[in-house]
Structures are given as C-alpha cells and as structure tokens.
Short mmCIF file of C-alpha atoms in Angstrom, two decimals:
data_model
loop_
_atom_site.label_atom_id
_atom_site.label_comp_id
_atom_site.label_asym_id
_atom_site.label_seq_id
_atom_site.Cartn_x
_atom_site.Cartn_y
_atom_site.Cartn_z
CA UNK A 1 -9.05 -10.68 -25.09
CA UNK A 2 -12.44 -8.87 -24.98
CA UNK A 3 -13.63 -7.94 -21.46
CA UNK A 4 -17.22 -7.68 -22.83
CA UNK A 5 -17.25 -10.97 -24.24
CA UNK A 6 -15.23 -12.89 -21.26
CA UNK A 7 -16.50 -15.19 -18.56
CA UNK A 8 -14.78 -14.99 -14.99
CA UNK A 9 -15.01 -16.90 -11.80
CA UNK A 10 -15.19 -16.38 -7.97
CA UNK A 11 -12.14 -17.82 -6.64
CA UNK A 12 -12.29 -18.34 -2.70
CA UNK A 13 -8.17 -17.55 -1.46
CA UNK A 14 -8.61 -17.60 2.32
CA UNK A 15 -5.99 -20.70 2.68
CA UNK A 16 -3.37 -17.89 2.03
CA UNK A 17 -1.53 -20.13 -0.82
CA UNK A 18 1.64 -18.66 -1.65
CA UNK A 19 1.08 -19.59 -5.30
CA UNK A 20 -2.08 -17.62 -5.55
CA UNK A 21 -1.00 -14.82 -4.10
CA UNK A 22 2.06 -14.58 -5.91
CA UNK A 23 -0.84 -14.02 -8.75
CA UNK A 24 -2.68 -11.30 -6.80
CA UNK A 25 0.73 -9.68 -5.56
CA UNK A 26 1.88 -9.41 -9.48
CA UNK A 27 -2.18 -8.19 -10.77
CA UNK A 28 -1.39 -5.07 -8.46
CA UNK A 29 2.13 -4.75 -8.97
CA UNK A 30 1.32 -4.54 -12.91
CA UNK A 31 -2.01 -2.98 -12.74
CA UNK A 32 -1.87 -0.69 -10.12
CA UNK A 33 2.02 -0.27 -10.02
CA UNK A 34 3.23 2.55 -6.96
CA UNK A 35 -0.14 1.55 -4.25
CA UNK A 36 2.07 -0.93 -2.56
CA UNK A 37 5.00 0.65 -1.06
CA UNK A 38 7.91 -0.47 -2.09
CA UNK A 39 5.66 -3.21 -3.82
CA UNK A 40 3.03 -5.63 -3.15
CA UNK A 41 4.25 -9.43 -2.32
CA UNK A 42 2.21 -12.77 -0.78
CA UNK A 43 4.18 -12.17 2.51
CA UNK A 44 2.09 -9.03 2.90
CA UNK A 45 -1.49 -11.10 2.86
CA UNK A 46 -0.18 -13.41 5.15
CA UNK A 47 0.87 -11.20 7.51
CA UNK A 48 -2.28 -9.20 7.44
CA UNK A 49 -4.98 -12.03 7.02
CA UNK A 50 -2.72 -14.96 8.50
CA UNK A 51 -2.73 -16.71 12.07
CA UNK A 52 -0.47 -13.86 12.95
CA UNK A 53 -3.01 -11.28 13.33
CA UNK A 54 -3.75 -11.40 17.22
CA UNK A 55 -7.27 -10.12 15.95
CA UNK A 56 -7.35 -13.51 13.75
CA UNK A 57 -7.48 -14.93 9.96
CA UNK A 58 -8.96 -12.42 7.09
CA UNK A 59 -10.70 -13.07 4.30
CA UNK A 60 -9.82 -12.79 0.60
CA UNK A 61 -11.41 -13.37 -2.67
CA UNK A 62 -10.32 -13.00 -6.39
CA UNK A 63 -11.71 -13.04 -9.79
CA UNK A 64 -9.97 -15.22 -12.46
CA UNK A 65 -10.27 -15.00 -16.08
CA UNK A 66 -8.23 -17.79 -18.11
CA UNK A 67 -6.27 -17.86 -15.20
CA UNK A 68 -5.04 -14.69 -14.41
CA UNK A 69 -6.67 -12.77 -11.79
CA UNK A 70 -8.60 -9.64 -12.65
CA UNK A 71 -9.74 -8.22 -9.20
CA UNK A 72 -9.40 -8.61 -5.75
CA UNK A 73 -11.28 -7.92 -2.27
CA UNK A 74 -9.45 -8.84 1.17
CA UNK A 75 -11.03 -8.28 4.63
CA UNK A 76 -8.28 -8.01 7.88
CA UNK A 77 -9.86 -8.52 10.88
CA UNK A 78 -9.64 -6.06 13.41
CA UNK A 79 -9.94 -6.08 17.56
CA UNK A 80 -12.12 -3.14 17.95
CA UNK A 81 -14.56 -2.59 21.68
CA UNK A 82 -17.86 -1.13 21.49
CA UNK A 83 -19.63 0.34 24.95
CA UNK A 84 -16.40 -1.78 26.61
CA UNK A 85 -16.95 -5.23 24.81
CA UNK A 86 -15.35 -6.48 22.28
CA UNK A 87 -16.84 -6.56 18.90
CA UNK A 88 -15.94 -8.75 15.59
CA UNK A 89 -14.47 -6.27 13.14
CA UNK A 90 -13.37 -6.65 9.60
CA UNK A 91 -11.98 -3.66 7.31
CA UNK A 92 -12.63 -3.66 3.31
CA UNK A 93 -8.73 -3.49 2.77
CA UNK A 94 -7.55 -4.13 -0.55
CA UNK A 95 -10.41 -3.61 -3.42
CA UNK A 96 -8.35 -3.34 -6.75
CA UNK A 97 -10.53 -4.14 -10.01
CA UNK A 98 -8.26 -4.87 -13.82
CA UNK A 99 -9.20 -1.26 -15.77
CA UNK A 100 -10.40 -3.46 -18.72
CA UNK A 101 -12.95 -5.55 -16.74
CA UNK A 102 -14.87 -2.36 -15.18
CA UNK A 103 -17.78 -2.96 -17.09
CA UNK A 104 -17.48 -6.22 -18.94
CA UNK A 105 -17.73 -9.94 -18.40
CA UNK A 106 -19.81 -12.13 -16.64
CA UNK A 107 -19.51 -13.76 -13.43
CA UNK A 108 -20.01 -17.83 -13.81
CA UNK A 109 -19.59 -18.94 -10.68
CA UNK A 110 -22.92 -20.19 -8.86
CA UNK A 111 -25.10 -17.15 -6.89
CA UNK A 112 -27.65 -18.90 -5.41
CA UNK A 113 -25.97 -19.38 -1.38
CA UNK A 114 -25.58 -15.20 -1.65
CA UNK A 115 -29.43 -14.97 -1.74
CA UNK A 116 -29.22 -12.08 -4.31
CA UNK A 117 -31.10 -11.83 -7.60
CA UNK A 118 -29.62 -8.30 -9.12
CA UNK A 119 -27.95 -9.05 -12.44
CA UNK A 120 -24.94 -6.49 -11.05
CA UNK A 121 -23.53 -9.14 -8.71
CA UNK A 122 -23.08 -11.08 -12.09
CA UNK A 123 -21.30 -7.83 -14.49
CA UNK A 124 -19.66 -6.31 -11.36
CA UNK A 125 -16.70 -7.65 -10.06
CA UNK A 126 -16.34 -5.35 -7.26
CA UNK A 127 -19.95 -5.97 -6.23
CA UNK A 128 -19.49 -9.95 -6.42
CA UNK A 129 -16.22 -10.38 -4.49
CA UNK A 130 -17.65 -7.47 -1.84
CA UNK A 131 -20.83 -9.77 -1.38
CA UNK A 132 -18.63 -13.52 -1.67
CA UNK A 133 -16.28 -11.92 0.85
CA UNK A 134 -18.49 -10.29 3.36
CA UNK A 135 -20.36 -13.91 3.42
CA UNK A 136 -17.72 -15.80 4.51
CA UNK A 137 -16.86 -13.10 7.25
CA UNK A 138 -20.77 -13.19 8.37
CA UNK A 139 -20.42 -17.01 8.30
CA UNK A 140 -17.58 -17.07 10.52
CA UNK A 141 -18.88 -14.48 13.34
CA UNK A 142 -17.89 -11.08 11.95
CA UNK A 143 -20.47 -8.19 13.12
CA UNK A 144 -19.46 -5.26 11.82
CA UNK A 145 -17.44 -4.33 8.33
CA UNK A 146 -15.92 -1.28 7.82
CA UNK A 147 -14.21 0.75 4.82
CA UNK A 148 -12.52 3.89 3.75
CA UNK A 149 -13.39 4.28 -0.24
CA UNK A 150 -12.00 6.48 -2.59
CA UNK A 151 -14.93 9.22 -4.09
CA UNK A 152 -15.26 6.91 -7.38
CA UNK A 153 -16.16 3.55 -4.89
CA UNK A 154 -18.14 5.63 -2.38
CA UNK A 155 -21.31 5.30 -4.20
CA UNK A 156 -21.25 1.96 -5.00
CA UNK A 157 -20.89 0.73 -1.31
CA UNK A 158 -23.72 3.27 -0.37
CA UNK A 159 -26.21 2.58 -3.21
CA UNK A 160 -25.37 -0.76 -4.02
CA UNK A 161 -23.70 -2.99 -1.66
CA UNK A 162 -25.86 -0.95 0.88
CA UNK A 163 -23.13 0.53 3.04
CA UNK A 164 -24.18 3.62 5.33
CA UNK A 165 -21.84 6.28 6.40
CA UNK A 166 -20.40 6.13 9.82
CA UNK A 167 -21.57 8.65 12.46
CA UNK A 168 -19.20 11.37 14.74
CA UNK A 169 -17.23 14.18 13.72
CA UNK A 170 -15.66 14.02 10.27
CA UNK A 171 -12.23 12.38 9.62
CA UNK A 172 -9.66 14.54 7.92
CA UNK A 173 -6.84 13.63 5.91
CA UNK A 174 -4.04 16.59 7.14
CA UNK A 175 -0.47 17.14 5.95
CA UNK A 176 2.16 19.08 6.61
CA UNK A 177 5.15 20.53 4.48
CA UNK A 178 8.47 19.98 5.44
CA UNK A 179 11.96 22.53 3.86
CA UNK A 180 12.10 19.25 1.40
CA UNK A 181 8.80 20.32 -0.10
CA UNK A 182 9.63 21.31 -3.75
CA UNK A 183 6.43 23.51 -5.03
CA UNK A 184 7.40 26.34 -8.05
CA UNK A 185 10.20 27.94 -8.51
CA UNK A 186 8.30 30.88 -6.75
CA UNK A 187 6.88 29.54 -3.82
CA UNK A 188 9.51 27.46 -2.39
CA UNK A 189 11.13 30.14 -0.29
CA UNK A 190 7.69 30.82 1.13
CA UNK A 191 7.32 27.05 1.80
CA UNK A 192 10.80 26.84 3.52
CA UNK A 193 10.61 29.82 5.37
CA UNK A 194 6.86 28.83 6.74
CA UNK A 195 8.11 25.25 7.47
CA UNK A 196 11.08 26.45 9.43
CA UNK A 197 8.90 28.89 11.27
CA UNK A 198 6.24 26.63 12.10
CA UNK A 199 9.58 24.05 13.58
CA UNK A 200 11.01 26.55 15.85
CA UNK A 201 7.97 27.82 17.08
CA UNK A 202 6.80 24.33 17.59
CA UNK A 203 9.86 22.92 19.69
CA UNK A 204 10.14 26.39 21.65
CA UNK A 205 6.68 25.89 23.02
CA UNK A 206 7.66 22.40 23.59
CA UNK A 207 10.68 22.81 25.41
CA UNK A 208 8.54 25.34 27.63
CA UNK A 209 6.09 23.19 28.44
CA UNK A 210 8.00 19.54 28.98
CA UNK A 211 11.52 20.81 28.91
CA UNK A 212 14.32 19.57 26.79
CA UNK A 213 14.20 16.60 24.88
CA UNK A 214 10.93 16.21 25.15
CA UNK A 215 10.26 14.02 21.86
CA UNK A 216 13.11 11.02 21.11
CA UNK A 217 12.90 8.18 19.18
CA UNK A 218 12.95 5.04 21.09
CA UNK A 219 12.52 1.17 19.88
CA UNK A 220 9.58 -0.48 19.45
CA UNK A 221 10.16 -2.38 22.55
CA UNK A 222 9.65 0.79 24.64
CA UNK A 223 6.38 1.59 23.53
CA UNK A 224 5.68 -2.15 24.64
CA UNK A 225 6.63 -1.27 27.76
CA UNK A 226 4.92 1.72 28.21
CA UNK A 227 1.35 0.18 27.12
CA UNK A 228 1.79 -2.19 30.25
CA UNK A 229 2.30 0.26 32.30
CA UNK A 230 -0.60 2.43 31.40
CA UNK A 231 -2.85 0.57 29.86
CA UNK A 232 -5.28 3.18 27.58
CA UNK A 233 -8.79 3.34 28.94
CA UNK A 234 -11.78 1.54 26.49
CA UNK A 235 -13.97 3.49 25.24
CA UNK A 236 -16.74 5.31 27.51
CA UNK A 237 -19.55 6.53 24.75
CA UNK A 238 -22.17 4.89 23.90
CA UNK A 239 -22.09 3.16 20.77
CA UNK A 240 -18.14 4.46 20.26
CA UNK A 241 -16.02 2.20 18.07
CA UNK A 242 -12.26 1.82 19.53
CA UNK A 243 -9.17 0.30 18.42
CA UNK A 244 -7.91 -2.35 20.97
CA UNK A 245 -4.28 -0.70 20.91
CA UNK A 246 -2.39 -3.47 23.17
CA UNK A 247 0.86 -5.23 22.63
CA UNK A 248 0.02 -7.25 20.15
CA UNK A 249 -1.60 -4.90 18.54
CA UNK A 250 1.96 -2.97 18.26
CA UNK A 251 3.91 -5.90 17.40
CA UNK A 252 1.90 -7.45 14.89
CA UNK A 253 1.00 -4.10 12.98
CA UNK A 254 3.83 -2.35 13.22
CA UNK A 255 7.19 -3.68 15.00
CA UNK A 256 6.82 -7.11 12.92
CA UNK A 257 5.20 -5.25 9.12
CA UNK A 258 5.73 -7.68 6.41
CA UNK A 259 7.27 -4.65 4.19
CA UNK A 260 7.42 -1.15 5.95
CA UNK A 261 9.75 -0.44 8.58
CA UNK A 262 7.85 2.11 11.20
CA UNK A 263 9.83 4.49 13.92
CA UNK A 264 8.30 5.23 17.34
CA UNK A 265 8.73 8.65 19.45
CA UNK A 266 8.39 8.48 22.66
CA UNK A 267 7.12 11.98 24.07
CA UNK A 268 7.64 13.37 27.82
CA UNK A 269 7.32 16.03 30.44
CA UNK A 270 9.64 16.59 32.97
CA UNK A 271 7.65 13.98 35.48
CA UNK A 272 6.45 11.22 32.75
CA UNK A 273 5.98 9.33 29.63
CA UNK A 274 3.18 11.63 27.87
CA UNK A 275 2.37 9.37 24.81
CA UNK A 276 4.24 7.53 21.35
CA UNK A 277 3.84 8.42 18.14
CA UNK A 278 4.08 5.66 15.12
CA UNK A 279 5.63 6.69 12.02
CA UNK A 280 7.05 5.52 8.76
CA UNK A 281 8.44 7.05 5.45
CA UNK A 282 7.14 6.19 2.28
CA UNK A 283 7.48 7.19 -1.61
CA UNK A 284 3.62 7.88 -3.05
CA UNK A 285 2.50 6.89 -6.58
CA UNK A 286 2.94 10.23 -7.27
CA UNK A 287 6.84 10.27 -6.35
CA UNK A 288 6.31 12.06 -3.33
CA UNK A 289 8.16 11.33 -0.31
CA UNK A 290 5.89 11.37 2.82
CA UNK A 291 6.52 10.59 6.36
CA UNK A 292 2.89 9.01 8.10
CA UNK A 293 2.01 9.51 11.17
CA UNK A 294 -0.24 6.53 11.14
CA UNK A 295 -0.86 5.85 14.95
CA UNK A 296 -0.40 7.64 18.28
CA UNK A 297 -0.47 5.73 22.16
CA UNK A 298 -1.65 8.65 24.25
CA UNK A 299 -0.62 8.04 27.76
CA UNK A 300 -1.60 10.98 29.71
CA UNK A 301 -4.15 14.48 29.07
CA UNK A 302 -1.49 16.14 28.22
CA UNK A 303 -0.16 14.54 24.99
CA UNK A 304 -3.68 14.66 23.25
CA UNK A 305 -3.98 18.84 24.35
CA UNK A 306 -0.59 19.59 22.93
CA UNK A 307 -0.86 17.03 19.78
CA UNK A 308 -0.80 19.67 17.20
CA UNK A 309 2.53 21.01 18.60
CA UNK A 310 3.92 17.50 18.72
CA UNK A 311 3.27 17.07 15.11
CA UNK A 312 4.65 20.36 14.39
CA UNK A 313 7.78 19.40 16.08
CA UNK A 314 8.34 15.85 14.23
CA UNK A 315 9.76 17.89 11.47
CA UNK A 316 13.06 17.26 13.25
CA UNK A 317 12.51 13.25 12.55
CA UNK A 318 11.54 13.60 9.00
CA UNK A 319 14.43 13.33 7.12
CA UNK A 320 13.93 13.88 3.59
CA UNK A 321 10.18 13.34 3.57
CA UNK A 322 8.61 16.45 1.33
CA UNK A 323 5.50 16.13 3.62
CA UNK A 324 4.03 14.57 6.95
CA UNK A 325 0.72 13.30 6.47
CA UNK A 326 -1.98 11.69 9.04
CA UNK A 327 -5.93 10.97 9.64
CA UNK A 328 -7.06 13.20 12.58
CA UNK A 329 -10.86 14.26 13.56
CA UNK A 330 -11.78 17.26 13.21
CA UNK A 331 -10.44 20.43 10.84
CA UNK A 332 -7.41 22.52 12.35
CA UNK A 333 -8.57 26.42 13.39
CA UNK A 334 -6.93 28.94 10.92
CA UNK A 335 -4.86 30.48 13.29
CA UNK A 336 -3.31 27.05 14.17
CA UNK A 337 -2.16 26.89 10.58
CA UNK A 338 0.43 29.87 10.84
CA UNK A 339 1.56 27.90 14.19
CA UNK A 340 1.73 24.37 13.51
CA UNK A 341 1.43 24.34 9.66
CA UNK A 342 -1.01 21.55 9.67
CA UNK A 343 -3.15 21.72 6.94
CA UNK A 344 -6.69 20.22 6.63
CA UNK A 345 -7.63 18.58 3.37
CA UNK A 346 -10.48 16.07 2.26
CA UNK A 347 -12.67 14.81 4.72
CA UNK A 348 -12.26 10.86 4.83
CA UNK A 349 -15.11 9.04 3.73
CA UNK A 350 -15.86 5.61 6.53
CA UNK A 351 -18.43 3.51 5.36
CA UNK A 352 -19.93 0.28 7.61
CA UNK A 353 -22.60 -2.43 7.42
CA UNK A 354 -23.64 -4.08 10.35
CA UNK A 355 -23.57 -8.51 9.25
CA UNK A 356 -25.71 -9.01 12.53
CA UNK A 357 -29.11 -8.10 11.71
CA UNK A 358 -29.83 -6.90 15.68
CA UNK A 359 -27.85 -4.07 15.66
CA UNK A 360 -28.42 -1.03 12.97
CA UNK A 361 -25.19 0.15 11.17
CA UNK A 362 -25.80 3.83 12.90
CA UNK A 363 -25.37 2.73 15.96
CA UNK A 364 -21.80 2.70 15.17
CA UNK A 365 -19.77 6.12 15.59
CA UNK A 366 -16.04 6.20 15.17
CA UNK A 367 -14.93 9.06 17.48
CA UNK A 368 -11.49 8.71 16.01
CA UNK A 369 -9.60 7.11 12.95
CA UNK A 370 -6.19 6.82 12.50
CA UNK A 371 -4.25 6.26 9.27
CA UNK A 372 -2.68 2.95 10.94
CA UNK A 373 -6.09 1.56 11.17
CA UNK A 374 -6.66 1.03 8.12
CA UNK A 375 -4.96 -0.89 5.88
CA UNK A 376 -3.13 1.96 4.05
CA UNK A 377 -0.92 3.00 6.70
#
C-alpha cells in the first residue's frame, strides 16, 4: 500500500475489547518490537485503563487503515492531589505511530465535535488521536493531562497540540553501573573496580548509620502494611502535583502488573521502618539488562537524606542487571559520583495541558517524578 495515497479512520477503543487490542498489542509488537517488556499483550490495557485502576477507566484511541491499525494513543488515569485535593489526572501513555504513515494519509473520520479547523489534525495521526483522546477525557471530568515525550515528539505537543512544559526543578533520568556492565575491552576493569568501590563504600556508611541489615527485601504485602501505618503526608506547596501513593496504589501498579514482576526493599534504622524501594528487572530494546528503581515510599527524614547511599547499596539486589536506572530531581554533585556512582544523564522532558479552562497549565509544578509514574516503569 501507499501511505500517501491511503485513507484512515479514528477508531474509539475505550470498551477495552480483547479483539481490538489483540490488534494494537500485535501493531507494537511488530512495529515497535523490544518497547514492551517481555512484549506487549491486551491484558496490559486492561489492567492499566480497566475498572481495576483504583484511579478509574483510561482512554484509548487507534487509527485503522483497511483494518489494521496504524497508530495508537492511550490515556491511564492517575490519582494525583494538588494544594491537598484531589485532582483528575490522565498521563499520555502509549503514543506509537506505523513508520510508513508519518507523513501520509488522510484522516476520514468526521472533525467537526473537535472544534478544530487545521488541516494537520487530518495528515497527522499523532495529532488526531492526541486531540480524539484528550476529548473524551475532558468530556468525562479529566483536568489535567500530563506526558513525558521523547526529543522527536516534544515539539509537536508544545507547538502543536499546545502542551507547555511543567514547572520545578528538572527531572533527571540517572543510572548506575553495576560489575555486570560490559563497556570495551579496556574499560571494564575500571567499571568493575568503580562499581565495587562505590558498593562497599555504600553499605559501610550504611551499616554505620542504621546498623546491619539495614536494606532486605520483603513482600509486597509489607509495604502494604507499612503505608497504613504511616500514611505519607499530601503535598504542602502551592500548586505541587503529588502522586496519591496508598494501597491501592501499590497493589494495582505494582503487586498485581499485568506483565512485570516488581521486588520491594524494605529499608531500616535500628529504631524503625525508614522507607521501601520498588524495583524490577528488565531487558531494553537495546539488549541491555537494567534493574528500575521506579518508585520509593519514604517513611521517615531519614530515608530521603541518605537516598543516594541506598541506591548505591541496591547493587547487592541486582543480580545480573548491567545497570540500575531511575527518574530523580535534581543532578547528583560531582563528588557524589566517586561515592555513590550515580550518574546524571538527560533531563526528562514533562509536558501538561490544563482541559479545565479556569486553571492555567503553569500553575502546575511537579516537585518530583518517579519512573513508576509513568507508564514506562
């Protein structure tokens, strides 16, 4: 087929038909094959955008050409609190486009209840399923949309689908290297004598300060457990954008994942429960093995002052992994390098839109962002 010459529709999936999404699930698997770890499958949309989200049902949209489907755009819905009240949340999760159809086609499907005259919603099918999508969401209470693009998509949700950037400090994608990491021939002593350096100093200066044992891995039910207990305080900045982190939070995101099996940590002083970290292990398109740290519960002051060390230590729980990777504000000092061996990378790029005209998108700051909540960790 010619993608310049072919007509495509707006197909609205929200019903969560296993059918369809067995379509979507094999578009990305043969398209876009190593994004979905270990692959992409219908139970995975259901479990994200399905009754099962305590935050409630997503949205999802497709385009179809001769009835295979050439792009998609989902939205999970996400319990977020803003100056301590809950707000209506959606993130741009899954935003995959077929190579062929980047610039051909044309949208048939009718524009009119959209309100939008630019012939781009009509060639772009990334800027038609953003705008189909986001309309339901809007229709059905949603406030505030969120997203983490790539540098290619970027500009289009700030120049097109008129996305702002998010204020507070920058987000930075950070990783670590573990003995496992295999660089040249001629740097991989270097790497395995820094990693092991950075791991004993680490767990020294942990055992120190919270004794022995101070990081174990518990089940999921613990962590449960320890968020009744202490429940985490909202957040107290104006215009701040939190994660609701409560138990169903936990279970639905991570104990219960449709596909990837996470570990929890439980870390302690000698007197308490500090904080848990949330983990998992995955293989990246690039055949790298990585260990996420895609959430943390921090219980006390302590955990968050003594984070970087905590990291440093979950070397010990890596297993094979070649690297440990999370999101984490701010850029580490240089001196904390030689210490903890956390590296800081590409600032992450969060992009909102505000779908209740009262309230400007830059009133809303994330003061944190975690790989876990988004939809790639």
């Amino acid at each position: 087929m010619n993608p310049e010459l072919q007509e495509w529709e707006v197909r609205n999936l929200d019903t969560l038909d296993r059918s369809e999404l067995q379509l979507v699930s094999d578009f990305l698997n043969n398209q876009f094959p190593g994004v979905f770890y270990p692959e992409c499958t219908p139970e995975m949309f259901q479990w994200k955008l399905g009754p099962s989200n305590p935050a409630g049902r997503g949205f999802i949209s497709a385009a179809i050409c001769q009835g295979q489907v050439i792009g998609i755009v989902s939205l999970t819905r996400k319990n977020m609190i803003k100056n301590g009240v809950p707000l209506a949340v959606v993130e741009v999760g899954d935003v995959y486009t077929h190579p062929q159809f980047r610039r051909g086609g044309r949208c048939i499907s009718p524009i009119e209840h959209l309100d939008l005259s630019d012939i781009y919603y009509e060639k772009s099918i990334f800027g038609r399923l953003v705008a189909e999508t986001l309309f339901r969401a809007k229709l059905n209470g949603v406030k505030f949309v969120y997203g983490t693009p790539n540098v290619m998509a970027r500009p289009s949700y700030l120049k097109r689908l008129n996305f702002l950037e998010c204020g507070g400090e920058r987000i930075y994608s950070k990783y670590l290297l573990t003995r496992h990491f295999k660089p040249s021939p001629i740097l991989s002593p270097l790497i395995r004598i820094l990693s092991r350096t950075n791991q004993t100093y680490c767990r020294f200066l942990m055992k120190i300060y919270f004794g022995k044992n101070a990081i174990v891995e518990v089940q999921g039910e613990e962590v449960l457990t320890g968020i009744n207990l202490n429940q985490s305080s909202v957040s107290s900045e104006p215009n701040q954008l939190e994660m609701f982190i409560d138990n169903q939070y936990v279970l639905n995101r991570y104990i219960e994942h449709s596909s990837l099996k996470y570990s929890f940590y439980r870390v302690s002083s000698r007197q308490s429960t500090l904080g848990f970290v949330i983990a998992t292990e995955i293989v990246r398109a690039s055949g790298i093995r990585t260990f996420v740290i895609s959430d943390w519960i921090t219980l006390k002051p302590e955990f968050s002052k003594k984070f970087n060390l905590i990291i440093g230590s979950l070397r010990a729980f890596s297993r094979k992994a070649q690297t440990i990777s999370l999101w984490q504000i701010g850029k580490i000092p240089r001196y904390n390098l030689f210490l903890s061996g956390i590296f800081s990378t590409k600032s992450v790029s969060i992009v909102g839109k505000s779908l209740d005209d009262q309230t400007p998108t830059s009133d809303f700051i994330f003061s944190d962002f975690r790989f876990g909540w988004s939809d790639n960790g």
